[in-house]
mmCIF file of C-alpha atoms and ligand atoms in Angstrom:
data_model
loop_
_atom_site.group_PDB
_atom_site.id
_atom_site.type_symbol
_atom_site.label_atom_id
_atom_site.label_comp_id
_atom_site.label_asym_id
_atom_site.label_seq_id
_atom_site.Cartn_x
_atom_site.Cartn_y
_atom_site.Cartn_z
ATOM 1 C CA UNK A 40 74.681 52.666 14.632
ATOM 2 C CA UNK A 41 74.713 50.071 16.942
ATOM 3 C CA UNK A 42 71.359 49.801 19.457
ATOM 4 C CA UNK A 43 71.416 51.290 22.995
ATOM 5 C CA UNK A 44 70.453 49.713 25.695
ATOM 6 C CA UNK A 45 70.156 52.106 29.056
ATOM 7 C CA UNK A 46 69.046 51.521 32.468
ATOM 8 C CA UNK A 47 68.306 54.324 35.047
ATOM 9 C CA UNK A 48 67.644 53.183 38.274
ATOM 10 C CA UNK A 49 66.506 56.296 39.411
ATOM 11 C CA UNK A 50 66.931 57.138 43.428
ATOM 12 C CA UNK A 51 66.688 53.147 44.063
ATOM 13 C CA UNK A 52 70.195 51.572 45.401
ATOM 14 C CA UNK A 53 72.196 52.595 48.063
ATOM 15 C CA UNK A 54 76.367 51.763 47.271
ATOM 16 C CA UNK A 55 76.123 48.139 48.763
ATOM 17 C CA UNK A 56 72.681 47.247 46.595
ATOM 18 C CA UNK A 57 73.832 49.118 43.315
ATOM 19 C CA UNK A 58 77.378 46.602 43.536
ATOM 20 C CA UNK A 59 75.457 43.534 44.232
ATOM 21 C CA UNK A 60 72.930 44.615 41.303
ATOM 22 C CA UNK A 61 75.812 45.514 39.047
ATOM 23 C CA UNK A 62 77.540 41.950 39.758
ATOM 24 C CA UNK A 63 74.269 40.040 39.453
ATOM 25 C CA UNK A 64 74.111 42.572 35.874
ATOM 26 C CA UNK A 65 77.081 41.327 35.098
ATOM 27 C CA UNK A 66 76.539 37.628 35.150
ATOM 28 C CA UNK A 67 73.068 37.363 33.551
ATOM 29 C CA UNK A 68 73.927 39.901 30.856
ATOM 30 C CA UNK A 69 77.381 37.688 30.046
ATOM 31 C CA UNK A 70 78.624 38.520 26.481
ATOM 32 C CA UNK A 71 77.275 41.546 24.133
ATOM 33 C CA UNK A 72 78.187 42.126 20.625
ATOM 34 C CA UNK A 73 77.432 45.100 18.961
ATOM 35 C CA UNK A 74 75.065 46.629 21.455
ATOM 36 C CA UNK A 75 75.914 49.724 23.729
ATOM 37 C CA UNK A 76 75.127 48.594 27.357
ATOM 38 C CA UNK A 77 74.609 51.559 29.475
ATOM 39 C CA UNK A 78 73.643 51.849 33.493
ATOM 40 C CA UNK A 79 72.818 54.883 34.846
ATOM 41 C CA UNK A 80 72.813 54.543 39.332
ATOM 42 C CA UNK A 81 72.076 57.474 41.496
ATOM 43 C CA UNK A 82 75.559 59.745 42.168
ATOM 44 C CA UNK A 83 76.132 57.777 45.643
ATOM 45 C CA UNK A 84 76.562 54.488 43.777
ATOM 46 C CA UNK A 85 78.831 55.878 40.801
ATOM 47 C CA UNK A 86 82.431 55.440 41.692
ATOM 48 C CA UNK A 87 81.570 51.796 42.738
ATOM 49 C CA UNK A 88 79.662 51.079 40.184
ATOM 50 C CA UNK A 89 82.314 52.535 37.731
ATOM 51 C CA UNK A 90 84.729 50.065 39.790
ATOM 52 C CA UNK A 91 82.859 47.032 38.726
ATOM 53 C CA UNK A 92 82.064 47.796 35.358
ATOM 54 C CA UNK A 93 85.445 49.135 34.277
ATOM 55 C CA UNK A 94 86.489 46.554 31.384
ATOM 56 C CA UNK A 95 83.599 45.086 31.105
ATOM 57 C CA UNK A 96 80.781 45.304 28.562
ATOM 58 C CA UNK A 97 78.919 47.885 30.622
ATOM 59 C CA UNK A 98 79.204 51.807 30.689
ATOM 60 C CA UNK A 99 77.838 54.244 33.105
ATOM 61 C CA UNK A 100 75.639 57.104 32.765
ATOM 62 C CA UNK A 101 74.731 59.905 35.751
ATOM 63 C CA UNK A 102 71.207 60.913 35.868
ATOM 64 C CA UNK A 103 71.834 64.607 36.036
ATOM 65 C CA UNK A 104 74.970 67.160 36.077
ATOM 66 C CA UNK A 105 75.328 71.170 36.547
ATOM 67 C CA UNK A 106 75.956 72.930 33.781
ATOM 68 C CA UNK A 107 79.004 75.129 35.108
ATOM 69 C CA UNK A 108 82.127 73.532 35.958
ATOM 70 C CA UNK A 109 82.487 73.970 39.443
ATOM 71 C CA UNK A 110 81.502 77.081 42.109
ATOM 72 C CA UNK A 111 78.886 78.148 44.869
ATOM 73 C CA UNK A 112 76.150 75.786 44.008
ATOM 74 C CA UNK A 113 75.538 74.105 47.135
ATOM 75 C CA UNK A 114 74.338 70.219 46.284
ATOM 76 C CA UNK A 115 75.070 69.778 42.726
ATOM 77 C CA UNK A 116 77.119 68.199 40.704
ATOM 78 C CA UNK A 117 79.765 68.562 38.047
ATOM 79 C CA UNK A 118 79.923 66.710 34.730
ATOM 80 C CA UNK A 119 84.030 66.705 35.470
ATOM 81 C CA UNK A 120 83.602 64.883 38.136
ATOM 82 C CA UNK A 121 81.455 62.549 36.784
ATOM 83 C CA UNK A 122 84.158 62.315 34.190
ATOM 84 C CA UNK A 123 86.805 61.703 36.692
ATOM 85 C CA UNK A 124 85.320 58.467 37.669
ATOM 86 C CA UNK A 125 84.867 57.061 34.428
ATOM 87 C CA UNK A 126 81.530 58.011 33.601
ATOM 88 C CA UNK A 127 80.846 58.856 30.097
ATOM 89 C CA UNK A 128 76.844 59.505 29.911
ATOM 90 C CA UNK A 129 75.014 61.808 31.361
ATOM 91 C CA UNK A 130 70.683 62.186 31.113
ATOM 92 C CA UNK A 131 69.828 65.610 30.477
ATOM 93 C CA UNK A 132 66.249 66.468 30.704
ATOM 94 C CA UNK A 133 64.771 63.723 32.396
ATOM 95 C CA UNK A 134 60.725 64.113 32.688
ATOM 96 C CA UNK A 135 60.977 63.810 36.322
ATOM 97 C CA UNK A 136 63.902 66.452 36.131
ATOM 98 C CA UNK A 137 61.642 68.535 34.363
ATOM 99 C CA UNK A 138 58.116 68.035 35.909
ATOM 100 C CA UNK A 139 59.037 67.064 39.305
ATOM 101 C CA UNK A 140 62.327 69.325 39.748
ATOM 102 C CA UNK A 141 61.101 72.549 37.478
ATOM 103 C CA UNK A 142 64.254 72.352 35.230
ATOM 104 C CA UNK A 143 63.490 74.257 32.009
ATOM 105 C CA UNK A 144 64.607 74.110 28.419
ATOM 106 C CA UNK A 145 66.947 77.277 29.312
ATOM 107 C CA UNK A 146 68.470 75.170 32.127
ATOM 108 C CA UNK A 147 68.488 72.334 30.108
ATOM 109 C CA UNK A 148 70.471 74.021 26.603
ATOM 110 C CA UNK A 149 73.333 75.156 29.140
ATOM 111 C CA UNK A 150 73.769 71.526 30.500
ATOM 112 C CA UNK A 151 73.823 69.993 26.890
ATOM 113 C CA UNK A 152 76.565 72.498 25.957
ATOM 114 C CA UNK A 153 78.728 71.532 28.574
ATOM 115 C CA UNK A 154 78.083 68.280 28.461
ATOM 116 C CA UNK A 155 79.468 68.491 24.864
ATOM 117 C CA UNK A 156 82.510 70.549 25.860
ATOM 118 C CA UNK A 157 83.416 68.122 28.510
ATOM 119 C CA UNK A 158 82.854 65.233 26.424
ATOM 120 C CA UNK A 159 80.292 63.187 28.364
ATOM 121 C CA UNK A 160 77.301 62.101 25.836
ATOM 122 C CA UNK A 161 74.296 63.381 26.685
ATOM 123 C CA UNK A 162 71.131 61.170 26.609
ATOM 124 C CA UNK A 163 68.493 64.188 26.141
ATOM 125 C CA UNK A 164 65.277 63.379 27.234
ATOM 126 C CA UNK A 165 61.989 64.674 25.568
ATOM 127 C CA UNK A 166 58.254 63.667 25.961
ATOM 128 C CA UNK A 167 54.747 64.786 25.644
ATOM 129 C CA UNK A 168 52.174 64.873 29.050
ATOM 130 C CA UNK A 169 48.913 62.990 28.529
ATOM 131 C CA UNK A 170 46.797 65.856 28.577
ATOM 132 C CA UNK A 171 49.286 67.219 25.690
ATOM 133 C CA UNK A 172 48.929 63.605 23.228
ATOM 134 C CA UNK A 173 45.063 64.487 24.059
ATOM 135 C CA UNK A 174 44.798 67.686 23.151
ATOM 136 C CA UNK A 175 47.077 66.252 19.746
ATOM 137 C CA UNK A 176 50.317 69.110 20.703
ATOM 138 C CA UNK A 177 52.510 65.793 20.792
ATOM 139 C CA UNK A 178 54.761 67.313 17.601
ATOM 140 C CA UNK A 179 54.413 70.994 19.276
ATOM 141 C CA UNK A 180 55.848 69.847 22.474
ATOM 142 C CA UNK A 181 58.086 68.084 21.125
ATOM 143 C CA UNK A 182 59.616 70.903 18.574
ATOM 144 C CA UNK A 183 59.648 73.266 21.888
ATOM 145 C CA UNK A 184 61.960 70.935 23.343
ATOM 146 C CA UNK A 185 64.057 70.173 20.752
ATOM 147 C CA UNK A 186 64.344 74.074 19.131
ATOM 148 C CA UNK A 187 64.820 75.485 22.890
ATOM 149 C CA UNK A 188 66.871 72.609 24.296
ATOM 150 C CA UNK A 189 69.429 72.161 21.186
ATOM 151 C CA UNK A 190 69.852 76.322 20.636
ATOM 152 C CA UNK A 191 73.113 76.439 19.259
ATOM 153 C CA UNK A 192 74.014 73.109 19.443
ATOM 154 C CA UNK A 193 74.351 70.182 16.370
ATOM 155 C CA UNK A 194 73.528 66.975 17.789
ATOM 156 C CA UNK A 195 76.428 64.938 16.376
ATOM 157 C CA UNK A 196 76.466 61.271 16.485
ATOM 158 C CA UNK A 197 78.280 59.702 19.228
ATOM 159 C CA UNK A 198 78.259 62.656 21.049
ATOM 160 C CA UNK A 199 74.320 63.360 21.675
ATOM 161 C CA UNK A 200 71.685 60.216 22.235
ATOM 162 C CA UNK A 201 68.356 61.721 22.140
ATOM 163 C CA UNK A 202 65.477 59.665 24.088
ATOM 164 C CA UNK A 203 62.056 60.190 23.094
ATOM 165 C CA UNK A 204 59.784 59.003 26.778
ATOM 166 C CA UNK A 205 56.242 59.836 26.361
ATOM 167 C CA UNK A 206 55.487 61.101 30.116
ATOM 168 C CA UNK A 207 52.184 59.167 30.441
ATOM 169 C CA UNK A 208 54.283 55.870 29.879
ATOM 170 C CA UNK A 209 56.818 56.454 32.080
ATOM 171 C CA UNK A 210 56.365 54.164 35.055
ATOM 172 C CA UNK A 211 53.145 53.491 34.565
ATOM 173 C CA UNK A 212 52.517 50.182 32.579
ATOM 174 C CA UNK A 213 50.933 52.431 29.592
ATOM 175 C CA UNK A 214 53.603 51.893 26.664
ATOM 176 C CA UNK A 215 53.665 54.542 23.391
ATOM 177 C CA UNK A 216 52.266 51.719 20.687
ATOM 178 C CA UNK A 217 55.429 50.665 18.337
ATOM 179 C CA UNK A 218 53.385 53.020 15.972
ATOM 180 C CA UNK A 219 52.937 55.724 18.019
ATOM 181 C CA UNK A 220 56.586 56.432 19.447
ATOM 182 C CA UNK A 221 58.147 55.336 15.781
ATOM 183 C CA UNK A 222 55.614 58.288 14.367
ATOM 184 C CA UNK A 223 57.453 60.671 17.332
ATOM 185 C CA UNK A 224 60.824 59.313 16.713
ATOM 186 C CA UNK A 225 60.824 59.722 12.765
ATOM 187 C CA UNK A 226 59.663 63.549 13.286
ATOM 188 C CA UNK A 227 62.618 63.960 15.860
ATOM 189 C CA UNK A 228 64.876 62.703 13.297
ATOM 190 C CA UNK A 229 63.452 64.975 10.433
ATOM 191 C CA UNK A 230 63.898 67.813 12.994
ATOM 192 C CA UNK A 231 67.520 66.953 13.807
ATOM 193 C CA UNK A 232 68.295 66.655 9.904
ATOM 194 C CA UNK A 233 72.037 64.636 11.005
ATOM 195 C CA UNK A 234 72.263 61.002 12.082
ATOM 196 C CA UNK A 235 71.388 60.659 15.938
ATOM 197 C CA UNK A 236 70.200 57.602 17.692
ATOM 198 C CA UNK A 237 66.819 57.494 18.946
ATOM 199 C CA UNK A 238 66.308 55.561 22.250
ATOM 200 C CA UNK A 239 62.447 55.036 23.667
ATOM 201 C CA UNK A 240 61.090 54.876 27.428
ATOM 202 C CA UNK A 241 58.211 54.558 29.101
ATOM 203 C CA UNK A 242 57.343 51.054 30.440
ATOM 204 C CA UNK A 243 59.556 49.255 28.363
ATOM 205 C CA UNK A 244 59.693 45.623 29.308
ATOM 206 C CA UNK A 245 61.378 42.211 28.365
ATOM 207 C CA UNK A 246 58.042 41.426 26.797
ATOM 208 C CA UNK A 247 57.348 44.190 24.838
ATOM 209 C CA UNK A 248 61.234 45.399 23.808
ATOM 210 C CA UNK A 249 61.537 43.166 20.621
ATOM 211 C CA UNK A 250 58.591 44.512 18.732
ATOM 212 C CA UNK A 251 59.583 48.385 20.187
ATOM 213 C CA UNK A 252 63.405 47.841 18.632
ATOM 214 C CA UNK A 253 61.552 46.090 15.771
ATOM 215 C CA UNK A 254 60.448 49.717 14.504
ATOM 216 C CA UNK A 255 63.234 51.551 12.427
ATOM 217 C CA UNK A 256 62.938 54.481 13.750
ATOM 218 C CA UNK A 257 63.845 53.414 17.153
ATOM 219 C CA UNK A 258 67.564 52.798 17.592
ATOM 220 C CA UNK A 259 67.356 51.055 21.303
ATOM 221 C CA UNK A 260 65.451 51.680 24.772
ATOM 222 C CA UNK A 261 66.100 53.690 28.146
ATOM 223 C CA UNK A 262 64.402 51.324 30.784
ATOM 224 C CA UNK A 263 63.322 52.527 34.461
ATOM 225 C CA UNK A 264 61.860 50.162 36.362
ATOM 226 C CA UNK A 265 63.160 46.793 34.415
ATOM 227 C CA UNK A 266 66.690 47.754 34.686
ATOM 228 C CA UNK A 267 66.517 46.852 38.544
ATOM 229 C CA UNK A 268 65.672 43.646 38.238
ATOM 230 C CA UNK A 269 69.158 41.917 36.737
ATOM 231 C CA UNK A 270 66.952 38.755 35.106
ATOM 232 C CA UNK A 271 64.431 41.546 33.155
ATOM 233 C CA UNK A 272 67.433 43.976 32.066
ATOM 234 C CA UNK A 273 69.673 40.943 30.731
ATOM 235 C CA UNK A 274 66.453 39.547 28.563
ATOM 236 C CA UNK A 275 66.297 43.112 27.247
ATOM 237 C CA UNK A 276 69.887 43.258 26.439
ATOM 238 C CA UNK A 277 69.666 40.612 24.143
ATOM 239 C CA UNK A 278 66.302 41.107 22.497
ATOM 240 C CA UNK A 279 66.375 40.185 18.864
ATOM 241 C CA UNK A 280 66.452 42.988 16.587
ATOM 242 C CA UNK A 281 65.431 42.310 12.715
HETATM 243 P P1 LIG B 709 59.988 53.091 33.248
HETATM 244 O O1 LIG B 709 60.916 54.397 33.293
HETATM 245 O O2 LIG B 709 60.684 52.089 32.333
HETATM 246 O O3 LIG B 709 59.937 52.604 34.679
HETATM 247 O O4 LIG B 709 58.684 53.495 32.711
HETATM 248 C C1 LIG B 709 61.545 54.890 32.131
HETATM 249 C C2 LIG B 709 62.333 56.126 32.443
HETATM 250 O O5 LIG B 709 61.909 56.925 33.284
HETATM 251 O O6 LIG B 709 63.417 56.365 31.874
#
């Protein structure tokens, strides 16, 4: 499996900053062998994004899609349309989705079965609260997500990513110890029983990325805050992985 490398740059970028960031991208990442390069803008930016990026060594991810096709729901989104324009990932499950947005595991199951019927790979998102790793429910949580999220579904390879993003470390400096997440990320992969890569977030960095892809268990990153910044994104592009 070959490492992933995602960036999610969240609601930052309107269409004129997201090209210029996906040009400057372009140029400081340069050449990248073996590695999946992924960049996931806000919806506005997508089809000019896509534009850019078409041939070259990056793909494109949306941060969120409705789980039915098309119909009466007033401000969403449709994965077809996403895969109209050449997008073939898609984040389902996002912490902020879920903490800031209420989405549930129910909510969350229906978008990772269309997502598979449509073919767009779904980077599914799961991740303990602080007060949970305190209260030691990390591996609870965790299960809850995974059993409710993937009913009825087998994560294939190439067709599911999961990402394991401890909440506490998302945007907040605090990273998951290369211990600590490649503990989480070996029990997700017991519970999934197939082959699946296993990306971490939560404050990743071009300073700490090489030891965090050092781990086995961890098959590549999803980076917030580092993927805006085209010098810190292209450093973690090319970590060295043993
Ligand atoms: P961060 O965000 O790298 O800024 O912590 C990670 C994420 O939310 O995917």
């Amino acid at each position: 499996m070959e490492p992933v490398i995602a960036g999610n740059w969240k609601m930052n970028k309107d269409p004129a900053e997201s090209r210029a960031l996906v040009q400057q991208l372009l140029a400081d990442i340069g050449e990248v062998k073996e590695r999946i390069v992924i960049i996931v803008p806000p919806f506005t930016s997508l089809l000019h994004v896509a534009e850019i990026a078409r041939n070259t060594c990056l793909k494109i991810g949306a941060q969120n899609m409705h789980w039915e096709r098309s119909g009466a729901f007033t401000g969403e989104i449709s994965g077809l349309f996403l895969t109209s324009i050449g997008v073939e990932y898609v984040l389902i499950g996002h912490s902020e989705r879920r903490h800031i947005m209420g989405e549930t595991d129910e909510m969350l199951n229906r978008k990772l079965k269309t997502a598979l019927d449509i073919g767009l790979i779904s980077i599914f998102c799961v991740g303990e609260t602080e007060q949970e790793r305190v209260q030691n429910r990390t591996e609870e949580v965790i299960l809850r997500q995974l059993e409710n999220g993937l009913k009825g579904i087998e994560p294939e390879v190439h067709k599911m990513i999961v990402a394991y993003e401890p909440v506490w470390a998302i945007g907040t400096g605090k990273t998951a110890t290369p211990e600590q997440a490649g503990a989480v990320h070996a029990f997700i992969r017991k519970h999934l029983k197939k082959p699946c890569t296993i990306l971490y977030g939560g404050s990743v960095n071009p300073d700490n990325a090489e030891v965090i892809m050092a781990q086995k268990e961890i098959d590549g990153v999803l980076v917030g805050g580092a993927s805006l910044k085209p010098e810190s994104f292209a450093r973690i592009v090319h970590v060295t992985i043993p």
